[in-house]
PDB file of C-alpha atoms in Angstrom:
ATOM      1  CA  MET A 129     -90.743  23.814  -3.783  1.00 44.00           C
ATOM      2  CA  GLU A 130     -91.615  25.942  -0.814  1.00 43.00           C
ATOM      3  CA  SER A 131     -93.729  25.716   2.483  1.00 38.00           C
ATOM      4  CA  ASP A 132     -96.186  28.103   3.396  1.00 36.00           C
ATOM      5  CA  SER A 133     -93.393  29.922   5.551  1.00 35.00           C
ATOM      6  CA  GLY A 134     -91.091  30.340   2.502  1.00 39.00           C
ATOM      7  CA  GLU A 135     -88.569  27.750   3.333  1.00 42.00           C
ATOM      8  CA  SER A 136     -87.843  25.243   0.720  1.00 45.00           C
ATOM      9  CA  THR A 137     -89.230  21.861   1.617  1.00 42.00           C
ATOM     10  CA  PHE A 138     -86.119  20.199   0.055  1.00 50.00           C
ATOM     11  CA  ALA A 139     -83.794  21.930   2.812  1.00 64.00           C
ATOM     12  CA  ALA A 140     -84.909  20.009   5.904  1.00 58.00           C
ATOM     13  CA  TYR A 141     -84.330  16.739   7.373  1.00 51.00           C
ATOM     14  CA  VAL A 142     -85.369  15.125  10.586  1.00 48.00           C
ATOM     15  CA  THR A 143     -82.543  13.833  12.783  1.00 45.00           C
ATOM     16  CA  PRO A 144     -82.968  10.556  14.917  1.00 45.00           C
ATOM     17  CA  ARG A 145     -83.779  12.890  17.871  1.00 50.00           C
ATOM     18  CA  GLY A 146     -86.628  14.297  16.005  1.00 49.00           C
ATOM     19  CA  MET A 147     -85.166  17.800  15.467  1.00 49.00           C
ATOM     20  CA  THR A 148     -85.722  19.547  12.101  1.00 54.00           C
ATOM     21  CA  ILE A 149     -82.438  20.711  10.568  1.00 68.00           C
ATOM     22  CA  ASN A 150     -82.225  22.987   7.666  1.00 90.00           C
ATOM     23  CA  VAL A 151     -79.144  21.711   5.396  1.00 94.00           C
ATOM     24  CA  LEU A 152     -78.533  25.286   4.388  1.00 97.00           C
ATOM     25  CA  ASP A 153     -77.482  26.289   7.821  1.00 96.00           C
ATOM     26  CA  ASN A 154     -74.462  23.990   7.339  1.00 97.00           C
ATOM     27  CA  PRO A 155     -74.097  23.801   3.721  1.00 98.00           C
ATOM     28  CA  VAL A 156     -70.406  22.611   3.470  1.00 98.00           C
ATOM     29  CA  TRP A 157     -71.059  19.513   5.726  1.00 98.00           C
ATOM     30  CA  HIS A 158     -74.205  18.523   4.015  1.00 97.00           C
ATOM     31  CA  ALA A 159     -72.580  18.822   0.572  1.00 98.00           C
ATOM     32  CA  LEU A 160     -69.515  16.615   1.808  1.00 98.00           C
ATOM     33  CA  ALA A 161     -71.645  14.205   3.647  1.00 97.00           C
ATOM     34  CA  GLY A 162     -74.082  14.117   0.606  1.00 96.00           C
ATOM     35  CA  PRO A 163     -73.936  14.795  -3.155  1.00 97.00           C
ATOM     36  CA  HIS A 164     -70.035  15.629  -2.811  1.00 98.00           C
ATOM     37  CA  ARG A 165     -69.053  12.800  -0.586  1.00 97.00           C
ATOM     38  CA  LEU A 166     -66.845  11.525  -3.247  1.00 97.00           C
ATOM     39  CA  HIS A 167     -64.704  14.469  -2.802  1.00 97.00           C
ATOM     40  CA  ALA A 168     -64.640  14.502   0.993  1.00 98.00           C
ATOM     41  CA  ILE A 169     -61.649  14.063   3.209  1.00 97.00           C
ATOM     42  CA  GLY A 170     -62.052  13.495   6.773  1.00 97.00           C
ATOM     43  CA  ARG A 171     -63.347  11.389   9.521  1.00 97.00           C
ATOM     44  CA  GLY A 172     -65.946  11.347  12.474  1.00 97.00           C
ATOM     45  CA  ALA A 173     -67.846  14.811  12.737  1.00 97.00           C
ATOM     46  CA  ALA A 174     -65.354  16.562  10.224  1.00 98.00           C
ATOM     47  CA  ARG A 175     -65.019  16.763   6.485  1.00 98.00           C
ATOM     48  CA  HIS A 176     -62.590  18.794   4.029  1.00 98.00           C
ATOM     49  CA  TYR A 177     -62.584  19.466   0.315  1.00 98.00           C
ATOM     50  CA  PRO A 178     -59.142  18.946  -1.317  1.00 97.00           C
ATOM     51  CA  ARG A 179     -57.785  22.514  -1.347  1.00 95.00           C
ATOM     52  CA  ASP A 180     -57.582  22.488  -5.053  1.00 96.00           C
ATOM     53  CA  VAL A 181     -61.079  21.793  -5.433  1.00 98.00           C
ATOM     54  CA  ALA A 182     -62.408  24.150  -2.757  1.00 97.00           C
ATOM     55  CA  PRO A 183     -60.732  25.579   0.408  1.00 97.00           C
ATOM     56  CA  PHE A 184     -63.555  24.761   2.866  1.00 98.00           C
ATOM     57  CA  SER A 185     -64.009  22.326   5.793  1.00 98.00           C
ATOM     58  CA  ALA A 186     -66.910  21.528   7.820  1.00 98.00           C
ATOM     59  CA  ILE A 187     -67.984  20.036  11.228  1.00 98.00           C
ATOM     60  CA  LEU A 188     -71.328  18.463  12.013  1.00 96.00           C
ATOM     61  CA  GLU A 189     -71.581  20.283  15.285  1.00 95.00           C
ATOM     62  CA  PRO A 190     -69.203  22.591  17.487  1.00 96.00           C
ATOM     63  CA  THR A 191     -68.058  19.830  19.823  1.00 96.00           C
ATOM     64  CA  VAL A 192     -64.484  19.225  21.164  1.00 96.00           C
ATOM     65  CA  GLN A 193     -64.447  15.817  19.296  1.00 97.00           C
ATOM     66  CA  ALA A 194     -65.580  17.435  16.128  1.00 98.00           C
ATOM     67  CA  TYR A 195     -62.639  19.884  16.402  1.00 98.00           C
ATOM     68  CA  ALA A 196     -60.228  16.965  17.244  1.00 98.00           C
ATOM     69  CA  ASP A 197     -61.638  15.202  13.897  1.00 98.00           C
ATOM     70  CA  LEU A 198     -60.982  18.599  11.872  1.00 98.00           C
ATOM     71  CA  ALA A 199     -57.469  18.940  12.987  1.00 98.00           C
ATOM     72  CA  ALA A 200     -56.572  15.364  12.133  1.00 97.00           C
ATOM     73  CA  ASP A 201     -56.899  15.797   8.369  1.00 96.00           C
ATOM     74  CA  LEU A 202     -56.225  19.448   7.946  1.00 95.00           C
ATOM     75  CA  PRO A 203     -53.001  20.119   6.211  1.00 88.00           C
ATOM     76  CA  PRO A 204     -50.065  21.616   8.416  1.00 88.00           C
ATOM     77  CA  ARG A 205     -50.119  25.270   8.960  1.00 90.00           C
ATOM     78  CA  THR A 206     -53.336  25.640   7.260  1.00 94.00           C
ATOM     79  CA  GLU A 207     -56.620  27.208   8.462  1.00 97.00           C
ATOM     80  CA  ALA A 208     -59.954  25.440   8.416  1.00 98.00           C
ATOM     81  CA  ARG A 209     -62.548  27.689   6.704  1.00 98.00           C
ATOM     82  CA  LEU A 210     -65.883  26.924   8.163  1.00 98.00           C
ATOM     83  CA  PHE A 211     -69.476  28.325   7.281  1.00 98.00           C
ATOM     84  CA  ARG A 212     -71.391  28.104  10.659  1.00 97.00           C
ATOM     85  CA  PRO A 213     -74.962  29.303  11.336  1.00 95.00           C
ATOM     86  CA  THR A 214     -74.136  31.323  14.207  1.00 94.00           C
ATOM     87  CA  GLU A 215     -71.079  32.806  16.152  1.00 92.00           C
ATOM     88  CA  GLU A 216     -69.447  30.057  18.230  1.00 94.00           C
ATOM     89  CA  PRO A 217     -66.841  29.929  20.933  1.00 94.00           C
ATOM     90  CA  LEU A 218     -63.154  29.275  19.998  1.00 95.00           C
ATOM     91  CA  PRO A 219     -62.528  25.649  21.088  1.00 95.00           C
ATOM     92  CA  PRO A 220     -59.310  24.893  23.324  1.00 94.00           C
ATOM     93  CA  GLY A 221     -56.259  24.322  21.235  1.00 95.00           C
ATOM     94  CA  TRP A 222     -57.389  26.518  18.363  1.00 97.00           C
ATOM     95  CA  ASP A 223     -56.524  30.217  17.156  1.00 97.00           C
ATOM     96  CA  ASP A 224     -59.031  32.515  15.505  1.00 96.00           C
ATOM     97  CA  VAL A 225     -57.367  33.593  12.291  1.00 95.00           C
ATOM     98  CA  GLY A 226     -60.617  35.556  10.921  1.00 95.00           C
ATOM     99  CA  ARG A 227     -64.254  35.782  10.838  1.00 95.00           C
ATOM    100  CA  PHE A 228     -66.821  37.620   8.581  1.00 96.00           C
ATOM    101  CA  PRO A 229     -70.588  37.572   7.963  1.00 97.00           C
ATOM    102  CA  MET A 230     -71.745  36.196   4.619  1.00 98.00           C
ATOM    103  CA  LEU A 231     -75.302  36.463   3.380  1.00 98.00           C
ATOM    104  CA  GLN A 232     -76.969  33.347   2.203  1.00 98.00           C
ATOM    105  CA  MET A 233     -79.540  34.169  -0.593  1.00 98.00           C
ATOM    106  CA  VAL A 234     -82.164  31.739  -2.222  1.00 98.00           C
ATOM    107  CA  ALA A 235     -83.960  31.919  -5.317  1.00 97.00           C
ATOM    108  CA  THR A 236     -87.705  32.335  -4.904  1.00 95.00           C
ATOM    109  CA  ARG A 237     -88.743  32.265  -8.638  1.00 94.00           C
ATOM    110  CA  THR A 238     -87.522  31.588 -12.164  1.00 90.00           C
ATOM    111  CA  PRO A 239     -85.948  34.911 -13.514  1.00 90.00           C
ATOM    112  CA  GLU A 240     -87.206  36.623 -16.335  1.00 88.00           C
ATOM    113  CA  GLY A 241     -85.025  38.035 -19.287  1.00 86.00           C
ATOM    114  CA  ASP A 242     -82.665  36.668 -21.952  1.00 85.00           C
ATOM    115  CA  ASP A 243     -79.614  34.272 -21.180  1.00 83.00           C
ATOM    116  CA  ASP A 244     -78.223  34.197 -24.802  1.00 85.00           C
ATOM    117  CA  ALA A 245     -74.474  34.515 -25.704  1.00 84.00           C
ATOM    118  CA  VAL A 246     -73.699  32.082 -22.846  1.00 93.00           C
ATOM    119  CA  SER A 247     -71.576  28.943 -23.530  1.00 96.00           C
ATOM    120  CA  SER A 248     -70.634  25.837 -21.419  1.00 97.00           C
ATOM    121  CA  LEU A 249     -67.078  25.680 -20.143  1.00 97.00           C
ATOM    122  CA  SER A 250     -64.877  22.499 -19.982  1.00 94.00           C
ATOM    123  CA  SER A 251     -61.587  21.342 -18.683  1.00 93.00           C
ATOM    124  CA  ASP A 252     -60.177  22.879 -21.614  1.00 95.00           C
ATOM    125  CA  ASP A 253     -60.912  26.430 -20.408  1.00 97.00           C
ATOM    126  CA  VAL A 254     -59.605  26.194 -17.021  1.00 97.00           C
ATOM    127  CA  GLY A 255     -56.554  28.286 -17.811  1.00 97.00           C
ATOM    128  CA  ALA A 256     -58.830  31.104 -19.105  1.00 98.00           C
ATOM    129  CA  MET A 257     -61.019  30.722 -16.068  1.00 98.00           C
ATOM    130  CA  LEU A 258     -58.237  31.102 -13.655  1.00 98.00           C
ATOM    131  CA  ASP A 259     -56.935  34.206 -15.597  1.00 97.00           C
ATOM    132  CA  LEU A 260     -60.252  35.649 -15.181  1.00 98.00           C
ATOM    133  CA  VAL A 261     -60.691  34.747 -11.540  1.00 97.00           C
ATOM    134  CA  ALA A 262     -57.181  36.364 -10.847  1.00 96.00           C
ATOM    135  CA  LEU A 263     -58.433  39.617 -12.256  1.00 96.00           C
ATOM    136  CA  ALA A 264     -62.089  39.603 -10.937  1.00 96.00           C
ATOM    137  CA  GLN A 265     -61.419  38.141  -7.580  1.00 94.00           C
ATOM    138  CA  PRO A 266     -64.932  36.598  -7.212  1.00 95.00           C
ATOM    139  CA  GLY A 267     -63.818  34.455  -4.124  1.00 92.00           C
ATOM    140  CA  PRO A 268     -62.012  31.007  -3.815  1.00 94.00           C
ATOM    141  CA  PHE A 269     -61.697  29.108  -7.094  1.00 96.00           C
ATOM    142  CA  GLY A 270     -59.066  26.316  -7.882  1.00 96.00           C
ATOM    143  CA  PRO A 271     -57.854  24.407 -10.825  1.00 96.00           C
ATOM    144  CA  ARG A 272     -60.231  21.475  -9.819  1.00 97.00           C
ATOM    145  CA  THR A 273     -63.318  23.544  -8.686  1.00 97.00           C
ATOM    146  CA  PRO A 274     -65.054  22.870 -11.928  1.00 97.00           C
ATOM    147  CA  LEU A 275     -65.356  19.365 -10.957  1.00 96.00           C
ATOM    148  CA  LEU A 276     -68.116  20.402  -8.508  1.00 97.00           C
ATOM    149  CA  GLY A 277     -70.682  21.346 -11.225  1.00 97.00           C
ATOM    150  CA  ARG A 278     -71.576  23.067 -14.634  1.00 97.00           C
ATOM    151  CA  TYR A 279     -69.595  26.316 -15.506  1.00 98.00           C
ATOM    152  CA  LEU A 280     -70.896  28.750 -18.071  1.00 98.00           C
ATOM    153  CA  GLY A 281     -68.995  31.631 -19.864  1.00 98.00           C
ATOM    154  CA  ALA A 282     -69.186  34.580 -22.123  1.00 97.00           C
ATOM    155  CA  TRP A 283     -66.404  35.339 -24.646  1.00 97.00           C
ATOM    156  CA  SER A 284     -65.159  38.321 -26.413  1.00 95.00           C
ATOM    157  CA  GLY A 285     -63.005  36.789 -29.289  1.00 93.00           C
ATOM    158  CA  ASN A 286     -60.686  34.305 -27.608  1.00 93.00           C
ATOM    159  CA  ARG A 287     -60.901  36.055 -24.091  1.00 96.00           C
ATOM    160  CA  LEU A 288     -63.188  34.781 -21.474  1.00 98.00           C
ATOM    161  CA  VAL A 289     -64.824  37.911 -19.964  1.00 98.00           C
ATOM    162  CA  ALA A 290     -67.370  36.450 -17.711  1.00 98.00           C
ATOM    163  CA  MET A 291     -68.245  33.300 -15.766  1.00 98.00           C
ATOM    164  CA  ALA A 292     -70.324  31.518 -13.275  1.00 98.00           C
ATOM    165  CA  GLY A 293     -70.819  28.242 -12.118  1.00 98.00           C
ATOM    166  CA  GLU A 294     -72.095  25.616  -9.573  1.00 98.00           C
ATOM    167  CA  ARG A 295     -70.221  24.826  -6.460  1.00 98.00           C
ATOM    168  CA  LEU A 296     -71.887  23.256  -3.192  1.00 98.00           C
ATOM    169  CA  ARG A 297     -74.507  20.986  -3.620  1.00 97.00           C
ATOM    170  CA  VAL A 298     -76.997  19.924  -0.971  1.00 96.00           C
ATOM    171  CA  ALA A 299     -80.288  17.952  -0.939  1.00 92.00           C
ATOM    172  CA  GLY A 300     -82.554  19.873  -3.297  1.00 94.00           C
ATOM    173  CA  HIS A 301     -80.193  22.852  -3.618  1.00 97.00           C
ATOM    174  CA  VAL A 302     -77.189  23.960  -5.642  1.00 98.00           C
ATOM    175  CA  GLU A 303     -74.950  27.087  -4.770  1.00 98.00           C
ATOM    176  CA  LEU A 304     -74.062  29.403  -7.715  1.00 98.00           C
ATOM    177  CA  SER A 305     -70.511  30.582  -7.424  1.00 98.00           C
ATOM    178  CA  ALA A 306     -67.520  32.272  -9.043  1.00 97.00           C
ATOM    179  CA  ILE A 307     -69.934  34.791 -10.524  1.00 98.00           C
ATOM    180  CA  CYS A 308     -67.471  37.276 -12.196  1.00 97.00           C
ATOM    181  CA  VAL A 309     -66.802  39.804 -14.910  1.00 98.00           C
ATOM    182  CA  HIS A 310     -63.581  41.040 -16.473  1.00 97.00           C
ATOM    183  CA  PRO A 311     -63.132  44.676 -15.491  1.00 95.00           C
ATOM    184  CA  GLU A 312     -63.304  45.842 -19.096  1.00 95.00           C
ATOM    185  CA  ALA A 313     -66.563  44.106 -19.826  1.00 96.00           C
ATOM    186  CA  ARG A 314     -68.808  45.154 -16.821  1.00 95.00           C
ATOM    187  CA  GLY A 315     -71.962  46.909 -17.187  1.00 94.00           C
ATOM    188  CA  GLN A 316     -72.952  44.823 -20.315  1.00 95.00           C
ATOM    189  CA  GLY A 317     -75.259  42.204 -18.387  1.00 95.00           C
ATOM    190  CA  HIS A 318     -72.950  39.283 -18.607  1.00 97.00           C
ATOM    191  CA  ALA A 319     -73.555  38.396 -15.040  1.00 97.00           C
ATOM    192  CA  ALA A 320     -77.103  38.574 -15.180  1.00 96.00           C
ATOM    193  CA  ARG A 321     -77.266  36.266 -18.131  1.00 96.00           C
ATOM    194  CA  LEU A 322     -75.000  33.808 -16.780  1.00 97.00           C
ATOM    195  CA  VAL A 323     -76.947  33.531 -13.446  1.00 97.00           C
ATOM    196  CA  ARG A 324     -80.293  33.282 -15.250  1.00 97.00           C
ATOM    197  CA  ARG A 325     -79.124  30.351 -17.212  1.00 97.00           C
ATOM    198  CA  LEU A 326     -77.756  28.723 -14.169  1.00 97.00           C
ATOM    199  CA  MET A 327     -80.948  29.374 -12.361  1.00 97.00           C
ATOM    200  CA  ARG A 328     -83.254  27.924 -15.036  1.00 96.00           C
ATOM    201  CA  LEU A 329     -81.041  24.821 -15.382  1.00 96.00           C
ATOM    202  CA  ALA A 330     -81.252  24.442 -11.671  1.00 97.00           C
ATOM    203  CA  PHE A 331     -85.034  24.593 -11.563  1.00 97.00           C
ATOM    204  CA  GLU A 332     -85.439  22.270 -14.546  1.00 96.00           C
ATOM    205  CA  ASN A 333     -83.397  19.798 -12.606  1.00 95.00           C
ATOM    206  CA  GLY A 334     -85.467  19.963  -9.571  1.00 96.00           C
ATOM    207  CA  GLU A 335     -82.881  22.126  -7.616  1.00 97.00           C
ATOM    208  CA  VAL A 336     -83.383  25.525  -5.746  1.00 97.00           C
ATOM    209  CA  PRO A 337     -80.440  27.716  -6.502  1.00 98.00           C
ATOM    210  CA  PHE A 338     -78.620  29.611  -3.547  1.00 98.00           C
ATOM    211  CA  LEU A 339     -75.591  31.570  -3.140  1.00 98.00           C
ATOM    212  CA  HIS A 340     -73.388  33.547  -0.690  1.00 98.00           C
ATOM    213  CA  VAL A 341     -72.355  37.061  -0.974  1.00 98.00           C
ATOM    214  CA  ARG A 342     -70.693  39.625   1.474  1.00 97.00           C
ATOM    215  CA  PRO A 343     -72.987  41.989   3.090  1.00 98.00           C
ATOM    216  CA  ASP A 344     -71.111  45.040   1.887  1.00 97.00           C
ATOM    217  CA  ASN A 345     -71.378  44.002  -1.772  1.00 97.00           C
ATOM    218  CA  ARG A 346     -74.229  46.013  -2.376  1.00 96.00           C
ATOM    219  CA  SER A 347     -74.409  45.903  -6.138  1.00 95.00           C
ATOM    220  CA  ALA A 348     -74.206  42.167  -6.217  1.00 96.00           C
ATOM    221  CA  ILE A 349     -77.044  41.925  -3.690  1.00 98.00           C
ATOM    222  CA  GLU A 350     -79.102  44.278  -5.679  1.00 97.00           C
ATOM    223  CA  LEU A 351     -78.531  42.264  -8.946  1.00 97.00           C
ATOM    224  CA  TYR A 352     -79.352  38.893  -7.050  1.00 98.00           C
ATOM    225  CA  ARG A 353     -82.645  40.511  -5.672  1.00 97.00           C
ATOM    226  CA  HIS A 354     -83.528  41.545  -9.185  1.00 97.00           C
ATOM    227  CA  LEU A 355     -83.002  37.952 -10.312  1.00 97.00           C
ATOM    228  CA  GLY A 356     -85.308  36.561  -7.655  1.00 97.00           C
ATOM    229  CA  PHE A 357     -82.962  35.946  -4.876  1.00 98.00           C
ATOM    230  CA  GLU A 358     -83.919  36.769  -1.224  1.00 97.00           C
ATOM    231  CA  VAL A 359     -81.761  36.752   2.018  1.00 97.00           C
ATOM    232  CA  ARG A 360     -82.533  33.585   3.996  1.00 96.00           C
ATOM    233  CA  HIS A 361     -79.871  33.912   6.652  1.00 96.00           C
ATOM    234  CA  GLU A 362     -76.489  35.640   7.802  1.00 97.00           C
ATOM    235  CA  LEU A 363     -73.980  32.980   8.155  1.00 98.00           C
ATOM    236  CA  VAL A 364     -70.596  33.411   9.940  1.00 97.00           C
ATOM    237  CA  VAL A 365     -67.459  32.110   8.121  1.00 98.00           C
ATOM    238  CA  LEU A 366     -64.800  31.349  10.702  1.00 98.00           C
ATOM    239  CA  TRP A 367     -61.060  30.959   9.880  1.00 98.00           C
ATOM    240  CA  ARG A 368     -59.440  28.691  12.668  1.00 98.00           C
ATOM    241  CA  ARG A 369     -56.288  26.904  13.005  1.00 97.00           C
ATOM    242  CA  PRO A 370     -55.101  24.273  15.351  1.00 97.00           C
ATOM    243  CA  ARG A 371     -52.000  25.327  17.543  1.00 94.00           C
TER     244      ARG A 371
END
């Protein structure tokens, strides 16, 4: 699944101009233009997820026209949340609401260790999932986010104490997301078991798992490295709003 350089051979494509592009550099665009196109809202060089699915938008490239397309379908008084490969100038007519770095990590091997005590989550469990997200704060997760892929959880009686699932999907890759554990259940290995199971399922499906994590979340980065992830690139998350 990898080239001699360590880059996944599934992640690249060649444009009509002969340029090689890695789809992981612009994962939201390539998800919405590819495997998740049925969820896509937008036109031209811009796409959005419905906000109750995922609060992300994307542009193909940072042009004036792409930003005009982006603004056309953005809900009023709402920022566009963009995953971009590098810092980019603010286009005319837009305000910078926020920006922060995000590490993109890609799995390099199938993990070792157990993944028992894990169960599949369904639409019947969305209430419990939202309750856990409110406590654990893993990042964006809405009532229809589970439409994007499989979600797994660990229970203590009737209480969901840990979960993880699949979010962005691009050619040959699937993003693992919403990895979280109830504050009272941390230190019991729940996150590792859930991520291991998702990694194995992805590899069995011919997909390479990847994920995004804040650079200052050292404990999560250490866990992901232990499970077989390595940092591929530092992306920039830009929050921008049209005036």
